[in-house]
Amino acid sequence: MAGESALSLDNPVFRAFVTYATVVVVKTMLMSVVTAFHRFKNMAFANPEDSAGFKDKEGGRLRPVSNDMVERVRRCHLNDLENVIPFVLIGLLYVTTSPNLSTAVLHFRLFAGARLFHSVAYLLPLPQPSRALGFFIGYFSTFSMAYSIFSKIGLAL
């Protein structure tokens, strides 16, 4: 890559990273929409002002309530935030180490696929260890990139 910036769309590793990072960030953003859908479906609003225009079955004002499905979606969303942000940051640093294209794409695909699967497993819900498998595949993919970064700069874990 002589004369070419690692953080350029001309770099196939960066282009692949941008693709998969965008997929998982958009997926994380969509979890807000899924949360809102379940809040309205179950009339489970978190704050009194959120339910101001709605009435309960008896015609009274709705009060903030918790709902199992809303909380499940929120936990899934929180898990995305805990994993997607490190993936994006570490992945960006990983790209600057000029990794092998096929190895980098494997890391990116494993992470994105694992996060998509994790969400499906969480929201349906699928029996364990399916959700844990999705979590750990994504986690270890990110950790593997971090290890590669440390190795390239001469730090051993």
mmCIF file of C-alpha atoms in Angstrom:
data_model
loop_
_atom_site.group_PDB
_atom_site.id
_atom_site.type_symbol
_atom_site.label_atom_id
_atom_site.label_comp_id
_atom_site.label_asym_id
_atom_site.label_seq_id
_atom_site.Cartn_x
_atom_site.Cartn_y
_atom_site.Cartn_z
ATOM 1 C CA MET A 1 0.000 0.000 0.000
ATOM 2 C CA ALA A 2 2.837 2.371 -0.754
ATOM 3 C CA GLY A 3 1.617 5.957 -0.936
ATOM 4 C CA GLU A 4 -1.933 4.925 -0.055
ATOM 5 C CA SER A 5 -3.646 5.863 3.192
ATOM 6 C CA ALA A 6 -4.907 2.993 5.346
ATOM 7 C CA LEU A 7 -8.067 5.019 5.992
ATOM 8 C CA SER A 8 -8.982 5.480 2.366
ATOM 9 C CA LEU A 9 -11.783 3.787 0.452
ATOM 10 C CA ASP A 10 -9.066 2.827 -2.018
ATOM 11 C CA ASN A 11 -7.823 0.440 0.687
ATOM 12 C CA PRO A 12 -9.895 -2.782 0.390
ATOM 13 C CA VAL A 13 -9.463 -3.547 4.117
ATOM 14 C CA PHE A 14 -10.848 -0.138 5.092
ATOM 15 C CA ARG A 15 -13.665 -0.449 2.540
ATOM 16 C CA ALA A 16 -14.635 -3.833 4.053
ATOM 17 C CA PHE A 17 -14.436 -2.374 7.566
ATOM 18 C CA VAL A 18 -16.648 0.573 6.590
ATOM 19 C CA THR A 19 -19.207 -1.839 5.138
ATOM 20 C CA TYR A 20 -19.458 -4.112 8.178
ATOM 21 C CA ALA A 21 -19.163 -1.288 10.713
ATOM 22 C CA THR A 22 -22.044 0.487 8.983
ATOM 23 C CA VAL A 23 -24.146 -2.695 9.096
ATOM 24 C CA VAL A 24 -23.696 -3.160 12.851
ATOM 25 C CA VAL A 25 -24.115 0.546 13.670
ATOM 26 C CA VAL A 26 -27.364 0.739 11.659
ATOM 27 C CA LYS A 27 -28.551 -2.484 13.314
ATOM 28 C CA THR A 28 -27.840 -0.914 16.710
ATOM 29 C CA MET A 29 -29.726 2.229 15.706
ATOM 30 C CA LEU A 30 -32.730 0.140 14.620
ATOM 31 C CA MET A 31 -32.985 -1.313 18.109
ATOM 32 C CA SER A 32 -34.420 2.064 19.201
ATOM 33 C CA VAL A 33 -37.208 1.631 16.665
ATOM 34 C CA VAL A 34 -37.859 -1.928 17.893
ATOM 35 C CA THR A 35 -38.011 -0.618 21.469
ATOM 36 C CA ALA A 36 -40.506 2.093 20.476
ATOM 37 C CA PHE A 37 -42.616 -0.459 18.590
ATOM 38 C CA HIS A 38 -42.890 -2.656 21.677
ATOM 39 C CA ARG A 39 -43.570 0.330 23.932
ATOM 40 C CA PHE A 40 -46.575 1.334 21.792
ATOM 41 C CA LYS A 41 -47.737 -2.234 21.225
ATOM 42 C CA ASN A 42 -47.731 -2.909 24.964
ATOM 43 C CA MET A 43 -48.562 0.644 26.069
ATOM 44 C CA ALA A 44 -45.477 0.472 28.260
ATOM 45 C CA PHE A 45 -44.149 3.992 28.504
ATOM 46 C CA ALA A 46 -41.184 4.892 30.673
ATOM 47 C CA ASN A 47 -42.227 8.438 31.594
ATOM 48 C CA PRO A 48 -45.589 10.072 32.391
ATOM 49 C CA GLU A 49 -45.217 12.646 29.600
ATOM 50 C CA ASP A 50 -44.673 9.857 27.044
ATOM 51 C CA SER A 51 -48.148 8.471 27.697
ATOM 52 C CA ALA A 52 -49.974 11.826 27.964
ATOM 53 C CA GLY A 53 -52.055 11.286 24.820
ATOM 54 C CA PHE A 54 -53.070 7.721 25.666
ATOM 55 C CA LYS A 55 -55.760 6.318 27.938
ATOM 56 C CA ASP A 56 -56.004 2.969 29.666
ATOM 57 C CA LYS A 57 -58.952 0.571 29.099
ATOM 58 C CA GLU A 58 -61.068 2.421 31.640
ATOM 59 C CA GLY A 59 -60.363 5.791 30.033
ATOM 60 C CA GLY A 60 -57.885 6.903 32.690
ATOM 61 C CA ARG A 61 -54.398 8.215 32.170
ATOM 62 C CA LEU A 62 -51.686 5.623 31.569
ATOM 63 C CA ARG A 63 -48.950 5.366 34.151
ATOM 64 C CA PRO A 64 -45.363 4.407 33.439
ATOM 65 C CA VAL A 65 -45.088 0.631 33.427
ATOM 66 C CA SER A 66 -42.475 -1.971 32.747
ATOM 67 C CA ASN A 67 -42.997 -4.651 30.118
ATOM 68 C CA ASP A 68 -40.993 -7.849 29.733
ATOM 69 C CA MET A 69 -40.597 -7.545 25.945
ATOM 70 C CA VAL A 70 -39.634 -3.860 26.103
ATOM 71 C CA GLU A 71 -37.015 -4.707 28.718
ATOM 72 C CA ARG A 72 -35.732 -7.613 26.610
ATOM 73 C CA VAL A 73 -35.272 -5.309 23.603
ATOM 74 C CA ARG A 74 -33.581 -2.699 25.790
ATOM 75 C CA ARG A 75 -31.136 -5.289 27.152
ATOM 76 C CA CYS A 76 -30.370 -6.422 23.605
ATOM 77 C CA HIS A 77 -29.776 -2.797 22.588
ATOM 78 C CA LEU A 78 -27.507 -2.205 25.582
ATOM 79 C CA ASN A 79 -25.530 -5.330 24.694
ATOM 80 C CA ASP A 80 -25.100 -3.947 21.166
ATOM 81 C CA LEU A 81 -23.769 -0.675 22.546
ATOM 82 C CA GLU A 82 -21.340 -2.542 24.788
ATOM 83 C CA ASN A 83 -19.970 -4.485 21.815
ATOM 84 C CA VAL A 84 -20.408 -2.402 18.665
ATOM 85 C CA ILE A 85 -18.590 0.662 20.002
ATOM 86 C CA PRO A 86 -15.423 -1.330 20.884
ATOM 87 C CA PHE A 87 -15.627 -3.125 17.505
ATOM 88 C CA VAL A 88 -15.748 0.169 15.619
ATOM 89 C CA LEU A 89 -12.887 1.720 17.605
ATOM 90 C CA ILE A 90 -10.640 -1.333 17.640
ATOM 91 C CA GLY A 91 -11.518 -2.156 14.028
ATOM 92 C CA LEU A 92 -10.473 1.314 12.941
ATOM 93 C CA LEU A 93 -7.137 0.925 14.717
ATOM 94 C CA TYR A 94 -6.776 -2.587 13.299
ATOM 95 C CA VAL A 95 -7.156 -1.277 9.743
ATOM 96 C CA THR A 96 -4.151 1.011 10.287
ATOM 97 C CA THR A 97 -1.921 -2.043 10.943
ATOM 98 C CA SER A 98 -2.287 -3.157 7.294
ATOM 99 C CA PRO A 99 -3.750 -6.587 8.060
ATOM 100 C CA ASN A 100 -4.151 -9.275 5.443
ATOM 101 C CA LEU A 101 -7.406 -8.637 3.542
ATOM 102 C CA SER A 102 -8.868 -12.116 3.993
ATOM 103 C CA THR A 103 -8.036 -12.161 7.719
ATOM 104 C CA ALA A 104 -9.522 -8.717 8.226
ATOM 105 C CA VAL A 105 -12.695 -9.559 6.307
ATOM 106 C CA LEU A 106 -13.053 -12.734 8.382
ATOM 107 C CA HIS A 107 -12.896 -10.653 11.596
ATOM 108 C CA PHE A 108 -15.440 -8.149 10.256
ATOM 109 C CA ARG A 109 -17.853 -10.799 8.935
ATOM 110 C CA LEU A 110 -17.657 -12.874 12.095
ATOM 111 C CA PHE A 111 -18.436 -9.846 14.229
ATOM 112 C CA ALA A 112 -21.318 -8.597 12.071
ATOM 113 C CA GLY A 113 -22.825 -12.059 11.671
ATOM 114 C CA ALA A 114 -22.484 -12.786 15.370
ATOM 115 C CA ARG A 115 -24.202 -9.511 16.337
ATOM 116 C CA LEU A 116 -27.074 -10.119 13.918
ATOM 117 C CA PHE A 117 -27.471 -13.663 15.233
ATOM 118 C CA HIS A 118 -27.207 -12.450 18.845
ATOM 119 C CA SER A 119 -30.119 -10.067 18.303
ATOM 120 C CA VAL A 120 -32.284 -12.742 16.693
ATOM 121 C CA ALA A 121 -31.453 -15.146 19.525
ATOM 122 C CA TYR A 122 -32.210 -12.475 22.130
ATOM 123 C CA LEU A 123 -35.485 -11.227 20.663
ATOM 124 C CA LEU A 124 -37.158 -14.519 19.715
ATOM 125 C CA PRO A 125 -35.786 -15.825 22.260
ATOM 126 C CA LEU A 126 -33.774 -18.880 21.219
ATOM 127 C CA PRO A 127 -32.603 -21.261 23.941
ATOM 128 C CA GLN A 128 -29.154 -20.800 25.413
ATOM 129 C CA PRO A 129 -26.330 -21.215 24.558
ATOM 130 C CA SER A 130 -27.345 -19.662 21.214
ATOM 131 C CA ARG A 131 -27.278 -16.057 22.457
ATOM 132 C CA ALA A 132 -24.031 -16.660 24.353
ATOM 133 C CA LEU A 133 -22.485 -18.151 21.210
ATOM 134 C CA GLY A 134 -23.365 -15.021 19.249
ATOM 135 C CA PHE A 135 -21.945 -12.826 21.991
ATOM 136 C CA PHE A 136 -18.663 -14.706 22.364
ATOM 137 C CA ILE A 137 -17.967 -15.018 18.636
ATOM 138 C CA GLY A 138 -18.306 -11.247 18.275
ATOM 139 C CA TYR A 139 -16.355 -10.564 21.451
ATOM 140 C CA PHE A 140 -13.448 -12.802 20.485
ATOM 141 C CA SER A 141 -13.383 -11.341 16.977
ATOM 142 C CA THR A 142 -12.874 -7.870 18.467
ATOM 143 C CA PHE A 143 -10.386 -9.193 21.012
ATOM 144 C CA SER A 144 -8.444 -10.933 18.223
ATOM 145 C CA MET A 145 -8.131 -7.619 16.371
ATOM 146 C CA ALA A 146 -6.919 -5.941 19.583
ATOM 147 C CA TYR A 147 -4.345 -8.706 20.076
ATOM 148 C CA SER A 148 -3.167 -8.213 16.493
ATOM 149 C CA ILE A 149 -2.754 -4.470 17.135
ATOM 150 C CA PHE A 150 -0.708 -5.128 20.282
ATOM 151 C CA SER A 151 1.416 -7.656 18.375
ATOM 152 C CA LYS A 152 2.095 -5.179 15.560
ATOM 153 C CA ILE A 153 3.252 -2.473 17.962
ATOM 154 C CA GLY A 154 5.396 -4.884 19.936
ATOM 155 C CA LEU A 155 3.290 -5.290 23.077
ATOM 156 C CA ALA A 156 2.517 -8.780 24.272
ATOM 157 C CA LEU A 157 -0.579 -9.558 26.296
#
